[in-house]
Amino acid sequence: MTISGTVPRPHASPYERLAALGIKLPVAPAPIANFVTHVQEGKLLFLSGQGPNHADGRSHTGKVGAGVSVEEAYQHARLTGINLIAVMQDALGDLSRVRRVVKLFGMVNAAPDFAQHPAVINGCSDLFIEVFGDGGVHARSAVGQGSLPGQITVEIEAIVAID
């Protein structure tokens, strides 16, 4: 069982799992500065940091632990995970090429005394396990930052092994 209460079918495709979760992938977000959204090197796909941005351009902003709750920020990390999956789709053309999520690096725009960074980034980690099953289990870092671009609440980057 996952955090959302769904039981992923072991052999379901990532698309079937997304549909079961009621998730429709947005268009992959464009870079906000002089970089690309992803780089493939051999069988690894490196994804640039994404944030909690909606398809209509709205972003979640603020300090987690000072105006933004852990529960809200968890949902922001989940949205960020959806954006990362959209980049994977754009880069690979087929999410079935994802062999495993190797590593996440999650950053939380946190108040100085905030200490629940892992609970926030679980929003993305839980989603990846729901969508990719055992291939979504990954190594991870979750750290606090004094600020993030545009004052977004979270930013997450990923490394993915592909077929």
JSON list of C-alpha atoms in Angstrom, two decimals:
[
{"chain": "A", "resi": 1, "resn": "MET", "atom": "CA", "xyz": [0.00, 0.00, 0.00]},
{"chain": "A", "resi": 2, "resn": "THR", "atom": "CA", "xyz": [1.24, 3.49, -0.76]},
{"chain": "A", "resi": 3, "resn": "ILE", "atom": "CA", "xyz": [0.70, 6.76, 1.05]},
{"chain": "A", "resi": 4, "resn": "SER", "atom": "CA", "xyz": [-2.32, 7.57, -1.13]},
{"chain": "A", "resi": 5, "resn": "GLY", "atom": "CA", "xyz": [-4.01, 4.31, -0.14]},
{"chain": "A", "resi": 6, "resn": "THR", "atom": "CA", "xyz": [-3.81, 2.76, -3.61]},
{"chain": "A", "resi": 7, "resn": "VAL", "atom": "CA", "xyz": [-2.32, -0.65, -4.17]},
{"chain": "A", "resi": 8, "resn": "PRO", "atom": "CA", "xyz": [-0.21, -0.52, -7.34]},
{"chain": "A", "resi": 9, "resn": "ARG", "atom": "CA", "xyz": [-0.56, -3.54, -9.60]},
{"chain": "A", "resi": 10, "resn": "PRO", "atom": "CA", "xyz": [2.89, -5.14, -9.82]},
{"chain": "A", "resi": 11, "resn": "HIS", "atom": "CA", "xyz": [2.96, -5.34, -13.62]},
{"chain": "A", "resi": 12, "resn": "ALA", "atom": "CA", "xyz": [1.06, -2.15, -14.44]},
{"chain": "A", "resi": 13, "resn": "SER", "atom": "CA", "xyz": [2.78, 0.29, -16.77]},
{"chain": "A", "resi": 14, "resn": "PRO", "atom": "CA", "xyz": [3.68, 3.77, -15.51]},
{"chain": "A", "resi": 15, "resn": "TYR", "atom": "CA", "xyz": [0.82, 5.10, -17.66]},
{"chain": "A", "resi": 16, "resn": "GLU", "atom": "CA", "xyz": [-1.70, 2.71, -16.06]},
{"chain": "A", "resi": 17, "resn": "ARG", "atom": "CA", "xyz": [-0.45, 3.72, -12.62]},
{"chain": "A", "resi": 18, "resn": "LEU", "atom": "CA", "xyz": [-0.71, 7.44, -13.46]},
{"chain": "A", "resi": 19, "resn": "ALA", "atom": "CA", "xyz": [-4.26, 6.89, -14.74]},
{"chain": "A", "resi": 20, "resn": "ALA", "atom": "CA", "xyz": [-5.20, 4.94, -11.59]},
{"chain": "A", "resi": 21, "resn": "LEU", "atom": "CA", "xyz": [-3.90, 7.89, -9.52]},
{"chain": "A", "resi": 22, "resn": "GLY", "atom": "CA", "xyz": [-5.94, 10.34, -11.62]},
{"chain": "A", "resi": 23, "resn": "ILE", "atom": "CA", "xyz": [-2.79, 12.11, -12.84]},
{"chain": "A", "resi": 24, "resn": "LYS", "atom": "CA", "xyz": [-2.60, 13.64, -16.31]},
{"chain": "A", "resi": 25, "resn": "LEU", "atom": "CA", "xyz": [0.93, 14.71, -17.18]},
{"chain": "A", "resi": 26, "resn": "PRO", "atom": "CA", "xyz": [1.39, 18.38, -18.10]},
{"chain": "A", "resi": 27, "resn": "VAL", "atom": "CA", "xyz": [3.66, 19.58, -20.85]},
{"chain": "A", "resi": 28, "resn": "ALA", "atom": "CA", "xyz": [7.23, 19.45, -19.55]},
{"chain": "A", "resi": 29, "resn": "PRO", "atom": "CA", "xyz": [8.10, 22.82, -17.96]},
{"chain": "A", "resi": 30, "resn": "ALA", "atom": "CA", "xyz": [10.57, 24.97, -19.87]},
{"chain": "A", "resi": 31, "resn": "PRO", "atom": "CA", "xyz": [13.86, 25.98, -18.24]},
{"chain": "A", "resi": 32, "resn": "ILE", "atom": "CA", "xyz": [13.80, 29.32, -16.41]},
{"chain": "A", "resi": 33, "resn": "ALA", "atom": "CA", "xyz": [17.44, 30.22, -17.16]},
{"chain": "A", "resi": 34, "resn": "ASN", "atom": "CA", "xyz": [20.44, 29.13, -19.24]},
{"chain": "A", "resi": 35, "resn": "PHE", "atom": "CA", "xyz": [20.19, 25.34, -18.87]},
{"chain": "A", "resi": 36, "resn": "VAL", "atom": "CA", "xyz": [18.29, 22.38, -20.28]},
{"chain": "A", "resi": 37, "resn": "THR", "atom": "CA", "xyz": [15.66, 20.28, -18.50]},
{"chain": "A", "resi": 38, "resn": "HIS", "atom": "CA", "xyz": [17.64, 17.07, -18.88]},
{"chain": "A", "resi": 39, "resn": "VAL", "atom": "CA", "xyz": [20.87, 15.54, -20.12]},
{"chain": "A", "resi": 40, "resn": "GLN", "atom": "CA", "xyz": [21.28, 11.92, -21.10]},
{"chain": "A", "resi": 41, "resn": "GLU", "atom": "CA", "xyz": [24.70, 10.39, -20.58]},
{"chain": "A", "resi": 42, "resn": "GLY", "atom": "CA", "xyz": [24.79, 6.72, -21.52]},
{"chain": "A", "resi": 43, "resn": "LYS", "atom": "CA", "xyz": [22.03, 4.90, -19.63]},
{"chain": "A", "resi": 44, "resn": "LEU", "atom": "CA", "xyz": [21.55, 7.74, -17.12]},
{"chain": "A", "resi": 45, "resn": "LEU", "atom": "CA", "xyz": [19.11, 10.62, -17.46]},
{"chain": "A", "resi": 46, "resn": "PHE", "atom": "CA", "xyz": [19.95, 13.66, -15.32]},
{"chain": "A", "resi": 47, "resn": "LEU", "atom": "CA", "xyz": [16.94, 15.89, -14.64]},
{"chain": "A", "resi": 48, "resn": "SER", "atom": "CA", "xyz": [17.41, 19.55, -13.76]},
{"chain": "A", "resi": 49, "resn": "GLY", "atom": "CA", "xyz": [15.61, 20.85, -10.70]},
{"chain": "A", "resi": 50, "resn": "GLN", "atom": "CA", "xyz": [11.87, 21.34, -11.03]},
{"chain": "A", "resi": 51, "resn": "GLY", "atom": "CA", "xyz": [9.50, 23.17, -8.73]},
{"chain": "A", "resi": 52, "resn": "PRO", "atom": "CA", "xyz": [5.85, 23.10, -7.69]},
{"chain": "A", "resi": 53, "resn": "ASN", "atom": "CA", "xyz": [4.54, 24.77, -10.81]},
{"chain": "A", "resi": 54, "resn": "HIS", "atom": "CA", "xyz": [1.09, 24.21, -12.27]},
{"chain": "A", "resi": 55, "resn": "ALA", "atom": "CA", "xyz": [0.53, 23.99, -16.03]},
{"chain": "A", "resi": 56, "resn": "ASP", "atom": "CA", "xyz": [-1.18, 27.41, -15.96]},
{"chain": "A", "resi": 57, "resn": "GLY", "atom": "CA", "xyz": [2.00, 29.04, -14.60]},
{"chain": "A", "resi": 58, "resn": "ARG", "atom": "CA", "xyz": [0.99, 29.29, -10.94]},
{"chain": "A", "resi": 59, "resn": "SER", "atom": "CA", "xyz": [3.71, 28.32, -8.45]},
{"chain": "A", "resi": 60, "resn": "HIS", "atom": "CA", "xyz": [3.61, 27.52, -4.76]},
{"chain": "A", "resi": 61, "resn": "THR", "atom": "CA", "xyz": [5.81, 29.94, -2.85]},
{"chain": "A", "resi": 62, "resn": "GLY", "atom": "CA", "xyz": [6.77, 30.65, 0.74]},
{"chain": "A", "resi": 63, "resn": "LYS", "atom": "CA", "xyz": [8.78, 29.32, 3.66]},
{"chain": "A", "resi": 64, "resn": "VAL", "atom": "CA", "xyz": [8.01, 25.84, 4.90]},
{"chain": "A", "resi": 65, "resn": "GLY", "atom": "CA", "xyz": [7.67, 26.02, 8.67]},
{"chain": "A", "resi": 66, "resn": "ALA", "atom": "CA", "xyz": [6.73, 29.72, 8.53]},
{"chain": "A", "resi": 67, "resn": "GLY", "atom": "CA", "xyz": [3.43, 30.07, 6.72]},
{"chain": "A", "resi": 68, "resn": "VAL", "atom": "CA", "xyz": [3.56, 26.82, 4.70]},
{"chain": "A", "resi": 69, "resn": "SER", "atom": "CA", "xyz": [2.74, 23.59, 6.53]},
{"chain": "A", "resi": 70, "resn": "VAL", "atom": "CA", "xyz": [4.52, 20.26, 6.12]},
{"chain": "A", "resi": 71, "resn": "GLU", "atom": "CA", "xyz": [1.31, 18.83, 4.65]},
{"chain": "A", "resi": 72, "resn": "GLU", "atom": "CA", "xyz": [1.06, 21.62, 2.06]},
{"chain": "A", "resi": 73, "resn": "ALA", "atom": "CA", "xyz": [4.74, 21.31, 1.17]},
{"chain": "A", "resi": 74, "resn": "TYR", "atom": "CA", "xyz": [4.34, 17.51, 0.83]},
{"chain": "A", "resi": 75, "resn": "GLN", "atom": "CA", "xyz": [1.71, 18.19, -1.87]},
{"chain": "A", "resi": 76, "resn": "HIS", "atom": "CA", "xyz": [4.05, 20.73, -3.49]},
{"chain": "A", "resi": 77, "resn": "ALA", "atom": "CA", "xyz": [6.78, 18.06, -3.64]},
{"chain": "A", "resi": 78, "resn": "ARG", "atom": "CA", "xyz": [4.26, 15.66, -5.19]},
{"chain": "A", "resi": 79, "resn": "LEU", "atom": "CA", "xyz": [3.41, 18.26, -7.85]},
{"chain": "A", "resi": 80, "resn": "THR", "atom": "CA", "xyz": [7.13, 18.73, -8.45]},
{"chain": "A", "resi": 81, "resn": "GLY", "atom": "CA", "xyz": [7.39, 14.96, -8.96]},
{"chain": "A", "resi": 82, "resn": "ILE", "atom": "CA", "xyz": [4.66, 15.14, -11.59]},
{"chain": "A", "resi": 83, "resn": "ASN", "atom": "CA", "xyz": [6.69, 17.83, -13.37]},
{"chain": "A", "resi": 84, "resn": "LEU", "atom": "CA", "xyz": [9.79, 15.63, -13.21]},
{"chain": "A", "resi": 85, "resn": "ILE", "atom": "CA", "xyz": [7.83, 12.73, -14.72]},
{"chain": "A", "resi": 86, "resn": "ALA", "atom": "CA", "xyz": [6.65, 15.09, -17.49]},
{"chain": "A", "resi": 87, "resn": "VAL", "atom": "CA", "xyz": [10.31, 15.86, -18.24]},
{"chain": "A", "resi": 88, "resn": "MET", "atom": "CA", "xyz": [11.08, 12.12, -18.30]},
{"chain": "A", "resi": 89, "resn": "GLN", "atom": "CA", "xyz": [8.22, 11.62, -20.78]},
{"chain": "A", "resi": 90, "resn": "ASP", "atom": "CA", "xyz": [9.52, 14.47, -22.94]},
{"chain": "A", "resi": 91, "resn": "ALA", "atom": "CA", "xyz": [13.10, 13.17, -22.84]},
{"chain": "A", "resi": 92, "resn": "LEU", "atom": "CA", "xyz": [12.36, 9.47, -23.36]},
{"chain": "A", "resi": 93, "resn": "GLY", "atom": "CA", "xyz": [9.11, 9.39, -25.32]},
{"chain": "A", "resi": 94, "resn": "ASP", "atom": "CA", "xyz": [8.05, 6.36, -23.26]},
{"chain": "A", "resi": 95, "resn": "LEU", "atom": "CA", "xyz": [8.03, 6.13, -19.46]},
{"chain": "A", "resi": 96, "resn": "SER", "atom": "CA", "xyz": [8.43, 2.36, -19.77]},
{"chain": "A", "resi": 97, "resn": "ARG", "atom": "CA", "xyz": [12.10, 3.11, -20.53]},
{"chain": "A", "resi": 98, "resn": "VAL", "atom": "CA", "xyz": [12.60, 4.15, -16.90]},
{"chain": "A", "resi": 99, "resn": "ARG", "atom": "CA", "xyz": [14.46, 1.23, -15.32]},
{"chain": "A", "resi": 100, "resn": "ARG", "atom": "CA", "xyz": [14.77, 2.87, -11.92]},
{"chain": "A", "resi": 101, "resn": "VAL", "atom": "CA", "xyz": [14.92, 6.20, -10.20]},
{"chain": "A", "resi": 102, "resn": "VAL", "atom": "CA", "xyz": [18.49, 6.24, -8.86]},
{"chain": "A", "resi": 103, "resn": "LYS", "atom": "CA", "xyz": [18.65, 9.43, -6.79]},
{"chain": "A", "resi": 104, "resn": "LEU", "atom": "CA", "xyz": [16.61, 12.46, -5.79]},
{"chain": "A", "resi": 105, "resn": "PHE", "atom": "CA", "xyz": [18.02, 15.67, -4.42]},
{"chain": "A", "resi": 106, "resn": "GLY", "atom": "CA", "xyz": [15.26, 17.63, -2.69]},
{"chain": "A", "resi": 107, "resn": "MET", "atom": "CA", "xyz": [15.57, 21.21, -1.50]},
{"chain": "A", "resi": 108, "resn": "VAL", "atom": "CA", "xyz": [13.07, 22.85, 0.84]},
{"chain": "A", "resi": 109, "resn": "ASN", "atom": "CA", "xyz": [12.72, 26.63, 1.16]},
{"chain": "A", "resi": 110, "resn": "ALA", "atom": "CA", "xyz": [12.64, 26.37, 4.93]},
{"chain": "A", "resi": 111, "resn": "ALA", "atom": "CA", "xyz": [12.46, 28.56, 7.99]},
{"chain": "A", "resi": 112, "resn": "PRO", "atom": "CA", "xyz": [15.79, 28.50, 9.91]},
{"chain": "A", "resi": 113, "resn": "ASP", "atom": "CA", "xyz": [14.44, 26.22, 12.66]},
{"chain": "A", "resi": 114, "resn": "PHE", "atom": "CA", "xyz": [12.56, 23.83, 10.34]},
{"chain": "A", "resi": 115, "resn": "ALA", "atom": "CA", "xyz": [13.61, 20.18, 10.75]},
{"chain": "A", "resi": 116, "resn": "GLN", "atom": "CA", "xyz": [11.14, 18.05, 8.74]},
{"chain": "A", "resi": 117, "resn": "HIS", "atom": "CA", "xyz": [12.75, 18.22, 5.30]},
{"chain": "A", "resi": 118, "resn": "PRO", "atom": "CA", "xyz": [12.44, 14.44, 4.68]},
{"chain": "A", "resi": 119, "resn": "ALA", "atom": "CA", "xyz": [8.68, 14.52, 5.38]},
{"chain": "A", "resi": 120, "resn": "VAL", "atom": "CA", "xyz": [8.27, 17.21, 2.71]},
{"chain": "A", "resi": 121, "resn": "ILE", "atom": "CA", "xyz": [10.32, 15.48, 0.00]},
{"chain": "A", "resi": 122, "resn": "ASN", "atom": "CA", "xyz": [8.40, 12.25, 0.69]},
{"chain": "A", "resi": 123, "resn": "GLY", "atom": "CA", "xyz": [5.71, 13.82, -1.51]},
{"chain": "A", "resi": 124, "resn": "CYS", "atom": "CA", "xyz": [7.91, 13.18, -4.54]},
{"chain": "A", "resi": 125, "resn": "SER", "atom": "CA", "xyz": [9.39, 9.90, -3.27]},
{"chain": "A", "resi": 126, "resn": "ASP", "atom": "CA", "xyz": [5.95, 8.42, -2.56]},
{"chain": "A", "resi": 127, "resn": "LEU", "atom": "CA", "xyz": [4.74, 9.42, -6.03]},
{"chain": "A", "resi": 128, "resn": "PHE", "atom": "CA", "xyz": [7.72, 7.82, -7.76]},
{"chain": "A", "resi": 129, "resn": "ILE", "atom": "CA", "xyz": [7.12, 4.55, -5.93]},
{"chain": "A", "resi": 130, "resn": "GLU", "atom": "CA", "xyz": [3.41, 4.70, -6.83]},
{"chain": "A", "resi": 131, "resn": "VAL", "atom": "CA", "xyz": [4.20, 5.30, -10.51]},
{"chain": "A", "resi": 132, "resn": "PHE", "atom": "CA", "xyz": [7.34, 3.16, -11.03]},
{"chain": "A", "resi": 133, "resn": "GLY", "atom": "CA", "xyz": [6.84, 0.47, -8.36]},
{"chain": "A", "resi": 134, "resn": "ASP", "atom": "CA", "xyz": [10.11, -1.07, -7.17]},
{"chain": "A", "resi": 135, "resn": "GLY", "atom": "CA", "xyz": [11.89, 0.95, -9.87]},
{"chain": "A", "resi": 136, "resn": "GLY", "atom": "CA", "xyz": [10.81, 4.11, -8.05]},
{"chain": "A", "resi": 137, "resn": "VAL", "atom": "CA", "xyz": [12.72, 3.24, -4.85]},
{"chain": "A", "resi": 138, "resn": "HIS", "atom": "CA", "xyz": [15.75, 5.54, -4.76]},
{"chain": "A", "resi": 139, "resn": "ALA", "atom": "CA", "xyz": [18.59, 7.08, -2.79]},
{"chain": "A", "resi": 140, "resn": "ARG", "atom": "CA", "xyz": [17.83, 10.63, -1.66]},
{"chain": "A", "resi": 141, "resn": "SER", "atom": "CA", "xyz": [18.94, 13.80, 0.02]},
{"chain": "A", "resi": 142, "resn": "ALA", "atom": "CA", "xyz": [16.50, 16.31, 1.54]},
{"chain": "A", "resi": 143, "resn": "VAL", "atom": "CA", "xyz": [17.98, 19.61, 2.66]},
{"chain": "A", "resi": 144, "resn": "GLY", "atom": "CA", "xyz": [16.84, 23.07, 3.73]},
{"chain": "A", "resi": 145, "resn": "GLN", "atom": "CA", "xyz": [17.70, 26.22, 1.85]},
{"chain": "A", "resi": 146, "resn": "GLY", "atom": "CA", "xyz": [17.50, 29.90, 2.80]},
{"chain": "A", "resi": 147, "resn": "SER", "atom": "CA", "xyz": [15.68, 30.58, -0.46]},
{"chain": "A", "resi": 148, "resn": "LEU", "atom": "CA", "xyz": [14.88, 29.01, -3.82]},
{"chain": "A", "resi": 149, "resn": "PRO", "atom": "CA", "xyz": [14.28, 30.63, -7.24]},
{"chain": "A", "resi": 150, "resn": "GLY", "atom": "CA", "xyz": [11.10, 32.70, -7.20]},
{"chain": "A", "resi": 151, "resn": "GLN", "atom": "CA", "xyz": [10.69, 31.77, -3.52]},
{"chain": "A", "resi": 152, "resn": "ILE", "atom": "CA", "xyz": [9.19, 28.39, -4.53]},
{"chain": "A", "resi": 153, "resn": "THR", "atom": "CA", "xyz": [8.64, 26.03, -1.60]},
{"chain": "A", "resi": 154, "resn": "VAL", "atom": "CA", "xyz": [10.54, 23.05, -3.01]},
{"chain": "A", "resi": 155, "resn": "GLU", "atom": "CA", "xyz": [12.91, 22.15, -5.82]},
{"chain": "A", "resi": 156, "resn": "ILE", "atom": "CA", "xyz": [13.82, 18.58, -6.71]},
{"chain": "A", "resi": 157, "resn": "GLU", "atom": "CA", "xyz": [16.28, 17.10, -9.20]},
{"chain": "A", "resi": 158, "resn": "ALA", "atom": "CA", "xyz": [16.66, 13.45, -10.18]},
{"chain": "A", "resi": 159, "resn": "ILE", "atom": "CA", "xyz": [18.96, 10.89, -11.74]},
{"chain": "A", "resi": 160, "resn": "VAL", "atom": "CA", "xyz": [17.19, 8.07, -13.58]},
{"chain": "A", "resi": 161, "resn": "ALA", "atom": "CA", "xyz": [18.57, 4.82, -15.06]},
{"chain": "A", "resi": 162, "resn": "ILE", "atom": "CA", "xyz": [16.98, 4.06, -18.44]},
{"chain": "A", "resi": 163, "resn": "ASP", "atom": "CA", "xyz": [16.68, 1.25, -20.96]}
]
